[in-house]
Structure formats: C-alpha cells, structure tokens
Short mmCIF file of C-alpha atoms (C1' of nucleotides) in Angstrom, two decimals:
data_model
loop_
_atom_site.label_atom_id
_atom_site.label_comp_id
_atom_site.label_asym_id
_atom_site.label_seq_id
_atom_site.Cartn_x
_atom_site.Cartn_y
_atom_site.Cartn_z
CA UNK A 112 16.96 -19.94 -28.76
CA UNK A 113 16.32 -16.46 -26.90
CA UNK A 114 13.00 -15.38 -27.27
CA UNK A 115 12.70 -12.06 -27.54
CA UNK A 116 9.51 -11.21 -26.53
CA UNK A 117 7.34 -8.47 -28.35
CA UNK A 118 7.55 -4.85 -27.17
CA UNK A 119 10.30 -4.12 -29.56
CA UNK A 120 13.70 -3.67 -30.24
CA UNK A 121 15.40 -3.47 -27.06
CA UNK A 122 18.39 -5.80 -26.55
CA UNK A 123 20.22 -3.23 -27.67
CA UNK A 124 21.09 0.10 -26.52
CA UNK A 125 18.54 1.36 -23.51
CA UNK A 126 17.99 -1.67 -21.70
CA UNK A 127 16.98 0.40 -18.72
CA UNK A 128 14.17 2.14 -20.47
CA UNK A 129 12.88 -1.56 -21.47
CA UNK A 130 13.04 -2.31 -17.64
CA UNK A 131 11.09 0.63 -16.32
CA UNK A 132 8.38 -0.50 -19.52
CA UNK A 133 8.28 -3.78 -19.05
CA UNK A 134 7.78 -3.46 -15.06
CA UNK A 135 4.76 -0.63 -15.96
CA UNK A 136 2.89 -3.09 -17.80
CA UNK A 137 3.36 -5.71 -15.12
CA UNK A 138 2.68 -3.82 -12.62
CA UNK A 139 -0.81 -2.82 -14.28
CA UNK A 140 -1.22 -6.71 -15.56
CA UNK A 141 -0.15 -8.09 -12.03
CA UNK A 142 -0.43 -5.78 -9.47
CA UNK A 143 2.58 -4.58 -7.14
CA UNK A 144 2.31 -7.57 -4.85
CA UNK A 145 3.17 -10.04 -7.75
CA UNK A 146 5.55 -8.40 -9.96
CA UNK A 147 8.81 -10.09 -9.45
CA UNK A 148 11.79 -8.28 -10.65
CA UNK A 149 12.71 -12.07 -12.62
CA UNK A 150 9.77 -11.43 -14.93
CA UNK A 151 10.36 -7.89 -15.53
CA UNK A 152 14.34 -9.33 -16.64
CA UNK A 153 12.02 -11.95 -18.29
CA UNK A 154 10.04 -9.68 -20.50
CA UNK A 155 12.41 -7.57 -21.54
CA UNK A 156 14.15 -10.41 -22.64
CA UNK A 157 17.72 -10.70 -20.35
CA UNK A 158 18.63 -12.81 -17.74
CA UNK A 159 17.15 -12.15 -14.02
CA UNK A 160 20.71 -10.17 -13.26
CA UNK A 161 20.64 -7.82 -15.49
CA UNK A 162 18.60 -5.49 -14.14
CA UNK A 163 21.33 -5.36 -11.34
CA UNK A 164 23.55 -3.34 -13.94
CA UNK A 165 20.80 0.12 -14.00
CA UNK A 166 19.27 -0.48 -10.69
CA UNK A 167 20.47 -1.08 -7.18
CA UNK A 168 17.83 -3.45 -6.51
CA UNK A 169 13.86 -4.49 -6.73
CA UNK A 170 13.28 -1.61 -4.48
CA UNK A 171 15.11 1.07 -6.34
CA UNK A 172 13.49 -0.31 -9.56
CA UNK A 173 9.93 0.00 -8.16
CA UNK A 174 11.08 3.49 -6.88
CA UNK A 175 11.61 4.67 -10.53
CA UNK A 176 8.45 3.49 -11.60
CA UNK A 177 6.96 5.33 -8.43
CA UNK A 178 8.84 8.56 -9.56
CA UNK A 179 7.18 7.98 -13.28
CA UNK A 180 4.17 8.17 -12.10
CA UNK A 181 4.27 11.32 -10.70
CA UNK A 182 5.16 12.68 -14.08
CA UNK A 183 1.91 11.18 -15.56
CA UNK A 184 -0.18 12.73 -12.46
CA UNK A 185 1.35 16.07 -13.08
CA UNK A 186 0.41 15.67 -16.61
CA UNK A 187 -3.06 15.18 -15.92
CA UNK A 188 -2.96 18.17 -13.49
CA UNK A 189 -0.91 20.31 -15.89
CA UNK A 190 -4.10 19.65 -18.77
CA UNK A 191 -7.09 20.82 -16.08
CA UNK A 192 -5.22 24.13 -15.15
CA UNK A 193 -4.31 23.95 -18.99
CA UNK A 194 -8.17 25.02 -19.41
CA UNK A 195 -8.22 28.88 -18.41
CA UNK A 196 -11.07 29.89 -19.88
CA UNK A 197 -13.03 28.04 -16.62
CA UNK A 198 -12.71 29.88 -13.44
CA UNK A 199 -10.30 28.43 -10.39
CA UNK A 200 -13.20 26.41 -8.88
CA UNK A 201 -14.13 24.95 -11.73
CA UNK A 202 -9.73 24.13 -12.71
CA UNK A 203 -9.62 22.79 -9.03
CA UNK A 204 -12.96 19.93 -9.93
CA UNK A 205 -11.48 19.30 -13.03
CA UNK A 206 -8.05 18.60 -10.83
CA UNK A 207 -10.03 16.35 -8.82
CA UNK A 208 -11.29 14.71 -11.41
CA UNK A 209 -7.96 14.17 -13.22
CA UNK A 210 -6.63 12.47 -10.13
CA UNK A 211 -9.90 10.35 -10.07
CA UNK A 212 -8.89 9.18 -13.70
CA UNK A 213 -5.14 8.65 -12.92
CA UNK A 214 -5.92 6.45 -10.12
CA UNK A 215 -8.83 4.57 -11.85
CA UNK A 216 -6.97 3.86 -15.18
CA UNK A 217 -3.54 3.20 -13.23
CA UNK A 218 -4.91 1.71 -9.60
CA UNK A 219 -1.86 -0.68 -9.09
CA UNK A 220 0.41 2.70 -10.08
CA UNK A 221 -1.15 4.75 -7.65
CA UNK A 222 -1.14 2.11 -5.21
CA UNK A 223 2.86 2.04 -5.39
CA UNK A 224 3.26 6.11 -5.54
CA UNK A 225 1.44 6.18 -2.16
CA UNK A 226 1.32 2.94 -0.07
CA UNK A 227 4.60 3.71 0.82
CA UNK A 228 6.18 0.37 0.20
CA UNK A 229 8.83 2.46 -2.03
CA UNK A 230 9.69 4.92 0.71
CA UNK A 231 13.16 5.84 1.62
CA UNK A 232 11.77 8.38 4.30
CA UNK A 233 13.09 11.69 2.60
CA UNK A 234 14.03 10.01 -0.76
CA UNK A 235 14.67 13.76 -2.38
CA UNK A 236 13.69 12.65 -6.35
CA UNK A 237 10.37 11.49 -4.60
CA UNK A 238 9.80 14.73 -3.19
CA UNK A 239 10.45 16.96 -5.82
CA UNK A 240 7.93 14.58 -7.80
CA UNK A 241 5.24 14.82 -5.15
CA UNK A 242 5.98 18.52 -4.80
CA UNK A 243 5.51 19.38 -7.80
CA UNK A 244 2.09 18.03 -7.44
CA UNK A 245 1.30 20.26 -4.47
CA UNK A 246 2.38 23.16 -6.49
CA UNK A 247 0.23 23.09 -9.15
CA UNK A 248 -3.20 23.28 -6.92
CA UNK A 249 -0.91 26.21 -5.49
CA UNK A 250 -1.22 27.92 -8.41
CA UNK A 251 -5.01 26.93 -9.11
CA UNK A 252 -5.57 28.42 -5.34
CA UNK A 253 -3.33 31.49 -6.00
CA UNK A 254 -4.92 32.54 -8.49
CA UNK A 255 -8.66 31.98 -7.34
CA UNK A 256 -7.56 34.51 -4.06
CA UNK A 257 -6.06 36.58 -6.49
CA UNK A 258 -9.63 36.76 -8.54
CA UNK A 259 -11.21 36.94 -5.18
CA UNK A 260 -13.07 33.81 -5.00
CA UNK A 261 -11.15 31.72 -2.48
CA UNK A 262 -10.27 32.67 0.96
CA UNK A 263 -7.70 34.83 1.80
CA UNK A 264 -4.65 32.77 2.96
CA UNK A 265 -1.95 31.04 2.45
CA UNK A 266 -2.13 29.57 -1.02
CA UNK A 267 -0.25 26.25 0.12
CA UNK A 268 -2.50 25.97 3.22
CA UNK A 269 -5.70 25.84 0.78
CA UNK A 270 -3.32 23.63 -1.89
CA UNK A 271 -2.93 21.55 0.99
CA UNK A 272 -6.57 20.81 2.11
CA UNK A 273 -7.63 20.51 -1.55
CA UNK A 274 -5.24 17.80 -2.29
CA UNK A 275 -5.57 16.29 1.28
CA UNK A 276 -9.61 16.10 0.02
CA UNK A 277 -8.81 15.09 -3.56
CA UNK A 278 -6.41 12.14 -2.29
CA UNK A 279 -8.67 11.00 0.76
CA UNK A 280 -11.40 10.09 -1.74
CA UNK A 281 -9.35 8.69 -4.36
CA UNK A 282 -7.37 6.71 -1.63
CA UNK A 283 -10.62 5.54 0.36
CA UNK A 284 -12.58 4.55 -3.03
CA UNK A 285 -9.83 2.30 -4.29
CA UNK A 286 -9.13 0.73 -1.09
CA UNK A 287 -12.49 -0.61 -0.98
CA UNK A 288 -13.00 1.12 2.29
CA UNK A 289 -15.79 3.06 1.02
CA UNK A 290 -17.89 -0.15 -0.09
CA UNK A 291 -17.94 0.79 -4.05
CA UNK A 292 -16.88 -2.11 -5.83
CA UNK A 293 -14.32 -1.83 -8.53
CA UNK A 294 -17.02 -1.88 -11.55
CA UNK A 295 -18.62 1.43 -10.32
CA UNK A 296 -16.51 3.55 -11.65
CA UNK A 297 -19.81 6.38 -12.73
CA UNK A 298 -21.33 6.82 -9.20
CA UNK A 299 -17.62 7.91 -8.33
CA UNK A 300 -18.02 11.18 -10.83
CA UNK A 301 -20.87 12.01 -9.36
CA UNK A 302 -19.10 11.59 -5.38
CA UNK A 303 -15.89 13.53 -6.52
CA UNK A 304 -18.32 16.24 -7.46
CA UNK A 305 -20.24 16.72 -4.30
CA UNK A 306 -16.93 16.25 -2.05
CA UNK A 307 -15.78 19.03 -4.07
CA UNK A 308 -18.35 21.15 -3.78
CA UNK A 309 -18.32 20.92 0.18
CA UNK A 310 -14.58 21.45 -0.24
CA UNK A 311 -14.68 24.53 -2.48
CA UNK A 312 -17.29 26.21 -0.14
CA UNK A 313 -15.31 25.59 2.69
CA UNK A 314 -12.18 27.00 0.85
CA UNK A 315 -14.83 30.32 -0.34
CA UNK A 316 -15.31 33.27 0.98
CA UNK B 171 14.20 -28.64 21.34
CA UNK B 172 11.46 -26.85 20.24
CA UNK B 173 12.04 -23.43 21.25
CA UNK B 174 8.85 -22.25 23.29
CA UNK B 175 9.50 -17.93 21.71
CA UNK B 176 8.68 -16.13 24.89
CA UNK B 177 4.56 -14.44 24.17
CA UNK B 178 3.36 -16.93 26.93
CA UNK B 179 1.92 -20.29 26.55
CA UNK B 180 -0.12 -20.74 23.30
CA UNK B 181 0.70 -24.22 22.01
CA UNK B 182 -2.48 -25.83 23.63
CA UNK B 183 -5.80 -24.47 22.24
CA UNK B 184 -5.93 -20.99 20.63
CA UNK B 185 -3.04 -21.13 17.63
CA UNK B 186 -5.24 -18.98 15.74
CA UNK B 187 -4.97 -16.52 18.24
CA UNK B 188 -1.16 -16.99 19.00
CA UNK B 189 -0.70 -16.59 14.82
CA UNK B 190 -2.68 -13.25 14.81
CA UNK B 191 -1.21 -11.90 17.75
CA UNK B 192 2.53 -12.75 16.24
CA UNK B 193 1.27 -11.77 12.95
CA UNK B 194 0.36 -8.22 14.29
CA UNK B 195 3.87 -8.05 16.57
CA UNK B 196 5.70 -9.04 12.86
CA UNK B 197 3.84 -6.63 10.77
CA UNK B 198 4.87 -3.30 13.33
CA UNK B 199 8.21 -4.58 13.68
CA UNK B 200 9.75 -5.70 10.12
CA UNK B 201 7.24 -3.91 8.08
CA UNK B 202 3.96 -5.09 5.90
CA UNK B 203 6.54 -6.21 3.12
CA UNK B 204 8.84 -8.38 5.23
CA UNK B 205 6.29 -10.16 7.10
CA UNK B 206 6.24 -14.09 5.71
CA UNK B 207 3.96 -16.66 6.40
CA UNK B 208 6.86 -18.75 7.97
CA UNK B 209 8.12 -16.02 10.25
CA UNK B 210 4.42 -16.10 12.21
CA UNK B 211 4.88 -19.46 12.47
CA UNK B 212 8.18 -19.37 13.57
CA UNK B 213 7.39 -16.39 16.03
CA UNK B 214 4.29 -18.93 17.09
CA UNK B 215 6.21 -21.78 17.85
CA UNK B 216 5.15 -24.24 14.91
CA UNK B 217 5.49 -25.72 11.94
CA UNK B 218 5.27 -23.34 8.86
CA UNK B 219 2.44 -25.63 7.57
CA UNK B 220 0.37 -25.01 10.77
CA UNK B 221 -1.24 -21.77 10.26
CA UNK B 222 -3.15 -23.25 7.07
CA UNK B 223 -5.30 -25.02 9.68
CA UNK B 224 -6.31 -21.69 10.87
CA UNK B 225 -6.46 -19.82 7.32
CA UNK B 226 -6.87 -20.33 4.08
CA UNK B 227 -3.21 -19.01 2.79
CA UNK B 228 -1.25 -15.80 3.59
CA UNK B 229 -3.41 -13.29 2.25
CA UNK B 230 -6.32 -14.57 4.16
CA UNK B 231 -3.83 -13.91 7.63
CA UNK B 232 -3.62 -10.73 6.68
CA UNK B 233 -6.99 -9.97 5.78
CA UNK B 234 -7.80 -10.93 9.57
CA UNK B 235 -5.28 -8.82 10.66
CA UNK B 236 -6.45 -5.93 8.86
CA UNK B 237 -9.80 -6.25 10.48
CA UNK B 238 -8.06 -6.12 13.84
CA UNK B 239 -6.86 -2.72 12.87
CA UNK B 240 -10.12 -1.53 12.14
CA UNK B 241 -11.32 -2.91 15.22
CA UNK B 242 -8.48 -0.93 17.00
CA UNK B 243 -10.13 2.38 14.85
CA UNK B 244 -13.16 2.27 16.20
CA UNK B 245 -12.06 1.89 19.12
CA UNK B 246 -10.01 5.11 19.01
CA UNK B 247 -13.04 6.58 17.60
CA UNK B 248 -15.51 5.83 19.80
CA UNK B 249 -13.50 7.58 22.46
CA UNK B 250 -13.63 10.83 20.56
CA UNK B 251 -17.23 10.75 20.29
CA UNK B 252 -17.15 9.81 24.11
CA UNK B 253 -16.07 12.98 24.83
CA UNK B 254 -19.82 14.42 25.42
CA UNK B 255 -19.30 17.36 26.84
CA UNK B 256 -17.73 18.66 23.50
CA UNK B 257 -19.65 20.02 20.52
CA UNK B 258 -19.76 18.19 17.34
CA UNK B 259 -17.30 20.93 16.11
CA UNK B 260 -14.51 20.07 18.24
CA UNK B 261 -15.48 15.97 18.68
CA UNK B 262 -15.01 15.91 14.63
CA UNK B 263 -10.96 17.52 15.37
CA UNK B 264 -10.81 14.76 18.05
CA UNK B 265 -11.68 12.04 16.01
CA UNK B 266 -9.28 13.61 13.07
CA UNK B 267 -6.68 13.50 16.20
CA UNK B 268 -7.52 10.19 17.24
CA UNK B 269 -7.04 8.90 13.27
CA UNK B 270 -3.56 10.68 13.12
CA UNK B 271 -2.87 9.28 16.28
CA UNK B 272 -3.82 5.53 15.38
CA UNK B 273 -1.51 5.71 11.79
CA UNK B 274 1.33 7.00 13.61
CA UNK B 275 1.29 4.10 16.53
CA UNK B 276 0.60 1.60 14.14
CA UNK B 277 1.97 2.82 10.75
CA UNK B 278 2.44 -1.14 8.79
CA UNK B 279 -1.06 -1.54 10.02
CA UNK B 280 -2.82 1.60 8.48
CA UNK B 281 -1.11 0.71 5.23
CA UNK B 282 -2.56 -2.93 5.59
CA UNK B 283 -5.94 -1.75 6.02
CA UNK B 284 -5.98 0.65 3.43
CA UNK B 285 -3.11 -0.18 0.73
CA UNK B 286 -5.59 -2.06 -0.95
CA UNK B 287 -3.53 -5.79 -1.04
CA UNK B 288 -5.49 -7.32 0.86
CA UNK B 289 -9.04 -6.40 -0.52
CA UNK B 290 -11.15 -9.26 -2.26
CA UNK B 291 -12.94 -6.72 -3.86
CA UNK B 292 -16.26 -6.99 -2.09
CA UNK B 293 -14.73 -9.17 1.31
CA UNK B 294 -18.14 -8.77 3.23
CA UNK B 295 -16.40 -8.54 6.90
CA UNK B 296 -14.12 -5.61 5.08
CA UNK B 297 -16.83 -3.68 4.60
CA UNK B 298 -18.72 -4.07 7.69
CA UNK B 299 -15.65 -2.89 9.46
CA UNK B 300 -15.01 -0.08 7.29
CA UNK B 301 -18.19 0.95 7.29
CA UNK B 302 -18.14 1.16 11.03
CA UNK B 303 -16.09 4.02 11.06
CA UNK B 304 -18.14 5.89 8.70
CA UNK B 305 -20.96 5.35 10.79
CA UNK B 306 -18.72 6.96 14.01
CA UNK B 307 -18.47 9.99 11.88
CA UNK B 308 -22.35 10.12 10.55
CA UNK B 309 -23.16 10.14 14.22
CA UNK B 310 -21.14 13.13 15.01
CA UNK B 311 -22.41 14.71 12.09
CA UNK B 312 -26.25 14.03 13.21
CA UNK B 313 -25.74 15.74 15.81
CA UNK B 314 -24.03 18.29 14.62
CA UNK B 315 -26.63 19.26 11.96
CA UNK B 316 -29.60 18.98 14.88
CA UNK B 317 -27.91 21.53 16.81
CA UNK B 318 -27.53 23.44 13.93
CA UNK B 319 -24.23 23.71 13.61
CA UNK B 320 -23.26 21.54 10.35
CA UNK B 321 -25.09 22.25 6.73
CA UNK B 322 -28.26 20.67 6.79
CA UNK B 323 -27.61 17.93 4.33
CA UNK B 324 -27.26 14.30 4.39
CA UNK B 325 -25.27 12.80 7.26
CA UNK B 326 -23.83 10.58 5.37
CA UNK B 327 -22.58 12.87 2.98
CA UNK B 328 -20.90 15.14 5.57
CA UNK B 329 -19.84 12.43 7.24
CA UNK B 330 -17.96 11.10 3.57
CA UNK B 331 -16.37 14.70 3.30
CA UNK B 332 -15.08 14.82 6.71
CA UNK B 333 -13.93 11.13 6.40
CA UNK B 334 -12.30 11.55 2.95
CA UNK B 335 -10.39 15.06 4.46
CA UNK B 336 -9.13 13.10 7.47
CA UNK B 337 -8.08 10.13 5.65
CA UNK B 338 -6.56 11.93 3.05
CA UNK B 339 -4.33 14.45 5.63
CA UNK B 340 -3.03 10.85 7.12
CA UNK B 341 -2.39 8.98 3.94
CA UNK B 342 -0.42 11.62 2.39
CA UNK B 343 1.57 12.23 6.02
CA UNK B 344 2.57 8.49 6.08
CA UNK B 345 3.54 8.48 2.51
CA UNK B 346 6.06 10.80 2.99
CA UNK B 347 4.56 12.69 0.36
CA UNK B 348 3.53 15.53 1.76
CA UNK B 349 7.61 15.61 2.37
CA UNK B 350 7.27 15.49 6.20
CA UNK B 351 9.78 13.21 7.44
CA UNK B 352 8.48 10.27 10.07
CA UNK B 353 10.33 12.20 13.25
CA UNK B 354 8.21 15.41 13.02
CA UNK B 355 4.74 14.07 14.76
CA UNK B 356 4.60 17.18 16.59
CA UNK B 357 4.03 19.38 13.72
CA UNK B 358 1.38 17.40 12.28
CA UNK B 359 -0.56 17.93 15.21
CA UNK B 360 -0.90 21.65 14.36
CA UNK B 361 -1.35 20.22 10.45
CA UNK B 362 -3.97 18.48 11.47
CA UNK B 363 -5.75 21.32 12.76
CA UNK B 364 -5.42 23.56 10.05
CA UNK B 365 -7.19 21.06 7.66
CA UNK B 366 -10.02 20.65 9.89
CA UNK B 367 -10.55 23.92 10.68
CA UNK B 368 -11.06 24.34 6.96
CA UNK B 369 -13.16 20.94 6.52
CA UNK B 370 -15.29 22.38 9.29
CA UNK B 371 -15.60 25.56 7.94
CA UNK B 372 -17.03 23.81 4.57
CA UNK B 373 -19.38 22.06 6.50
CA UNK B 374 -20.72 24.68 9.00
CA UNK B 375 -23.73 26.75 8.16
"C1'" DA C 225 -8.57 -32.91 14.91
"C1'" DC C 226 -4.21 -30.99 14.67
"C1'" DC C 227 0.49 -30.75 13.50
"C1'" DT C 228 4.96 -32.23 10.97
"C1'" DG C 229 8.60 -32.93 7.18
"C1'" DA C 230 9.75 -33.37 2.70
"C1'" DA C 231 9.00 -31.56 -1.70
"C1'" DC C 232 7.98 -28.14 -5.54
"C1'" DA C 233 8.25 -24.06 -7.94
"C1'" DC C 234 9.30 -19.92 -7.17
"C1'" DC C 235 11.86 -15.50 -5.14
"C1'" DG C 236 15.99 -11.51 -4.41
"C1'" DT C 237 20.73 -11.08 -4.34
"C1'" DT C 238 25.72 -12.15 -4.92
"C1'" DC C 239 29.71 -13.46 -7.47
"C1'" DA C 240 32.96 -15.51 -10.46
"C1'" DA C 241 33.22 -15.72 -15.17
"C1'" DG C 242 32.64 -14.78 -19.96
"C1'" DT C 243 32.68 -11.30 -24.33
"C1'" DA D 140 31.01 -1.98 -20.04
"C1'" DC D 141 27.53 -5.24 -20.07
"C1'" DC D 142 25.53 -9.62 -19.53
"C1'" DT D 143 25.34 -14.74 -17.98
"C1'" DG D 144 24.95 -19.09 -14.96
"C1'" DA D 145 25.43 -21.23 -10.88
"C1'" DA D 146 24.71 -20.76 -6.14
"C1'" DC D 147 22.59 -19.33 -1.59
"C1'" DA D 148 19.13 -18.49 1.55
"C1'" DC D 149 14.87 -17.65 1.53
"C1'" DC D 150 9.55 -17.81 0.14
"C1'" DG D 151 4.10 -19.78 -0.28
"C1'" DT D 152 1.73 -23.87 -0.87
"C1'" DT D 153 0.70 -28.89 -1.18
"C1'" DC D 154 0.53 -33.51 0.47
"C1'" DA D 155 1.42 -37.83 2.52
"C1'" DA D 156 2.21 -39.11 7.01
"C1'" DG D 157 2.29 -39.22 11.91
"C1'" DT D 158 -0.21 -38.81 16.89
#
DNA sequence: ACCTGAACACCGTTCAAGT
DNA sequence: ACCTGAACACCGTTCAAGT
C-alpha cells in the first residue's frame, strides 16, 4: 500500500541523499516558509521520523540544503573565472551576473543561504562554504592588481566590496525592495551591468 | 482570571495597536521564526481568534510590521541627511552607519523587511516604503552631484549603487556569512568604512 | 462591532517498539 | 542499524455563538 512516489529508487540504500533531494525540490516548489520536514519524509516515501535517523532536526536538515547551495554558487563562480581569455573586469561582471542567475533560477535557495533562518552563529561547514565564495572574487581581484587594472590593495578588501555590491543588488531585487516585480527578470541584466560598472571604476585605478 | 500581561492598558480601543506593538516585542525577542500568531495574542491579552479582526491572517501581521521597520529606516535616515553641515561625501558614510546601526538593534526586523516572506509580490504600501529610502539616498546624491562632487549621472542611479553597496555590506554581516560572529559590532564599524570609502570613490568625479 | 471557544487539519519532536 | 506508530504540545484558520 506504500506509495512510492516518483524520483526513483530510493528506499533503499541513501535515504539521506533522497532527503536533501526531495527537500530541494520543495523548497523551490513551496518556498522555505512552507516546506514541512513531514512532506519532505512524505516524498521520499518514509514515515515523518525518519528523517530523525540522518539529521538532528528540521533545522539541521535545512542547514544542509543551505550548505548545498553554496556548492552550486561556487559552481557558477568557478565557470565565469573559468573564461580567461576576458580580462578581470570583464570575469568580475560575468561573476555578477552568475550570482544574478543563481538567485533568479533558485530564489527560495538563496533566500535560505542568506536570510539567516539556518544560522548557528559560527556554524564552521557554513563558513568554509561562504568562504570559499569570497575567495574566488579574491582571485578575480588578485589577479586584475596583478595585470594592473584594479587598485592597489588588499585583494580581500576589493573581494569584499565586489561581493558586498554583487549581493546588495541581488538581495534588494528579490526582496521586492527595489520595486521590480518578479516577471522582470531582463531590465535586471541591464541594472547588474551599470552597478558594475560604477563598482569596477571605483575598484580602478 | 484573565491575566492583564503588563504593556499597559490596551483592552479598550486600539487592539490593533496593542497586537503590533506585541508583535514587534515577539519578533526581537524569540526570533522572526518563533513568532506565532497565538503568542501576539497571548502577549495582547486575547483570544487567539482576535487579531483576525484587525488582519487578514498571519502574514498580513507581519507585513504591517515590516512596514514599521521601514518606517523606523527612514527615520534613521533622515537623521543622517540632517546632519547639514556635512558634505554629501561624509552624509552618504552616515547614512551607511545609520543602516548598520538599525540591522544590528533590530536584527529579526531587518530580516522581516527584506527576507522576502512577507512580499506579495507587488504589495503597493511595500513599495512606497521601500522606495522611501531610496529617495533619502537620491537626495544626498543630488546634492552631491550639484556641488560637484559625485559623477554627473542620474541620481537615481547613484543613489541604486550606493543603496545596493550598503545593503549588501549589512545583509552579508547579519548572515553570518561574511564569517563575523554577532559579538564583534565594533569591527564592522571600521568595515563599514572601508566599503564606502570605495563606493564613494566609484562614484566621485 | 468586537471577542470567545470549540473544532479541524496540520506541525516538530520524542519514545517505545518492531525487524 | 534503520524504520514505524502512537502520543504530546503546539500551530493557523474557520465558524457558530455570545455580549
């Protein structure tokens, strides 16, 4: 009589894994404020306490997806360095962009990386993840002082104001703070772009 | 029996009021996550049916609430614009100062405003207030490029830069991912003025 | 008009118990 | 080791009913 629902084979062996990818989807379906850990149990087809076996609670289970998206972020910022044949202010828009994508294709994701609902205040997987974000517009800025382009400072201190830039516009245009409603997804290119460009010329020499 | 919960008489005319003002109390004690519909009540003094009088359901409570908080924004704001005798240069690190300032005291509240679960997607009154601050910033920005001291472009897209920097510096504080733990305030101070003194750098002439 | 109490369909979490 | 079912103390929301 147990349904097992779709998403394949999973009763089985990795039952976590089917956790963390059922709670994705439902997270992107349902958004963070109505994914219950019951229906992630429920879609992956075991009773609401099994989850209790790989995960301390809702929290911690929301905290792994958290940490997963971090990886996909630093995928998409791993790809626009990936590109070497443009020059570092050209890898940094491309960055920016990147993180534009991420956040529109995963909003509800994004929301639960950085509206610190998942906190732990000094959680140390979470900071490693979010480092490691840091440290790759380190190396895009280390290498543009290196080529001369961008100021001559700390590399972090520039990381830090590009991603501080990069996240404030993400962060204000999904909110809804900025008045663009969720459809307008193409005027947003064209706003990352000129942010950017007022960013990279302050970051110039 | 009924306990009367300390907060002063409110039983009479202005629930609403008593609701919000609990509601707000709630939110920066227990956290945005934590706060329930039946607690406000309870902190009110009434039934947990009452508060539907006053609004529609929960996330309509909140929604008020989060307009509050921009309220509150302005308000700190305003003050930094206040501050005449100051150029535009150093009114723009005051209102930066002011923001940092207004997400530390009220931490659950920033992430109401801006984590995005209370939005309607197009909430009229959401806008209005959010669009208030922007138009702080333009003004400081206005006359910043009459002096001649800002880029001679559109206000309003200064204004969005220095907005989107700001925002972004706070967001990523709060979310710990920036990997500064809540306790170290002080340092963000000087944090905060590195990143404007770069923002401002990008948007002098 | 404004508030109450019971009721409904949900939660997260715990725990004894099954294989 | 891994999962289940009942149980507990909560939710948000609705609705008939009271004053």
């Amino acid at each position: 009589m147990s349904n097992l629902t779709a998403s394949g084979s999973s009763h089985h062996g990795d039952l976590k894994n089917a956790l963390l990818q059922a709670g994705e989807q439902l997270l992107a379906e349902k958004g963070i404020a109505a994914v219950s850990l019951r229906d992630v149990a429920r879609a992956a087809g075991v009773s609401h306490t099994a989850p209790y076996r790989h995960f301390r609670n809702k929290a911690d289970l929301l905290r792994v997806l958290a940490l997963i998206g971090f990886v996909r972020l630093n995928g998409e910022f791993a790809e626009a360095r990936g590109s070497e044949k443009f020059g570092p202010e050209r890898q940094l828009v491309a960055a920016a962009v990147g993180y534009v994508r991420f956040a529109m294709a995963n909003p509800e994701m994004f929301r639960l990386m950085f509206g610190g609902l998942v906190l732990t205040d000094g959680d140390a997987e979470y900071m490693v993840a979010s480092r490691a974000v840091l440290a790759c517009l380190e190396d895009i800025m280390r290498a543009g002082i290196a080529v001369g382009v961008f100021r001559d400072r700390d590399a972090s201190e520039l990381a830090l104001v590009a991603w501080t830039s990069m996240h404030g516009l993400v962060s204000l245009l999904m909110s809804g703070a900025m008045g663009v409603r969720a459809a307008d997804r193409d005027q947003s290119g064209k706003l990352v772009r000129v942010v950017m460009q007022h960013v990279i010329f302050g970051l110039s020499r």
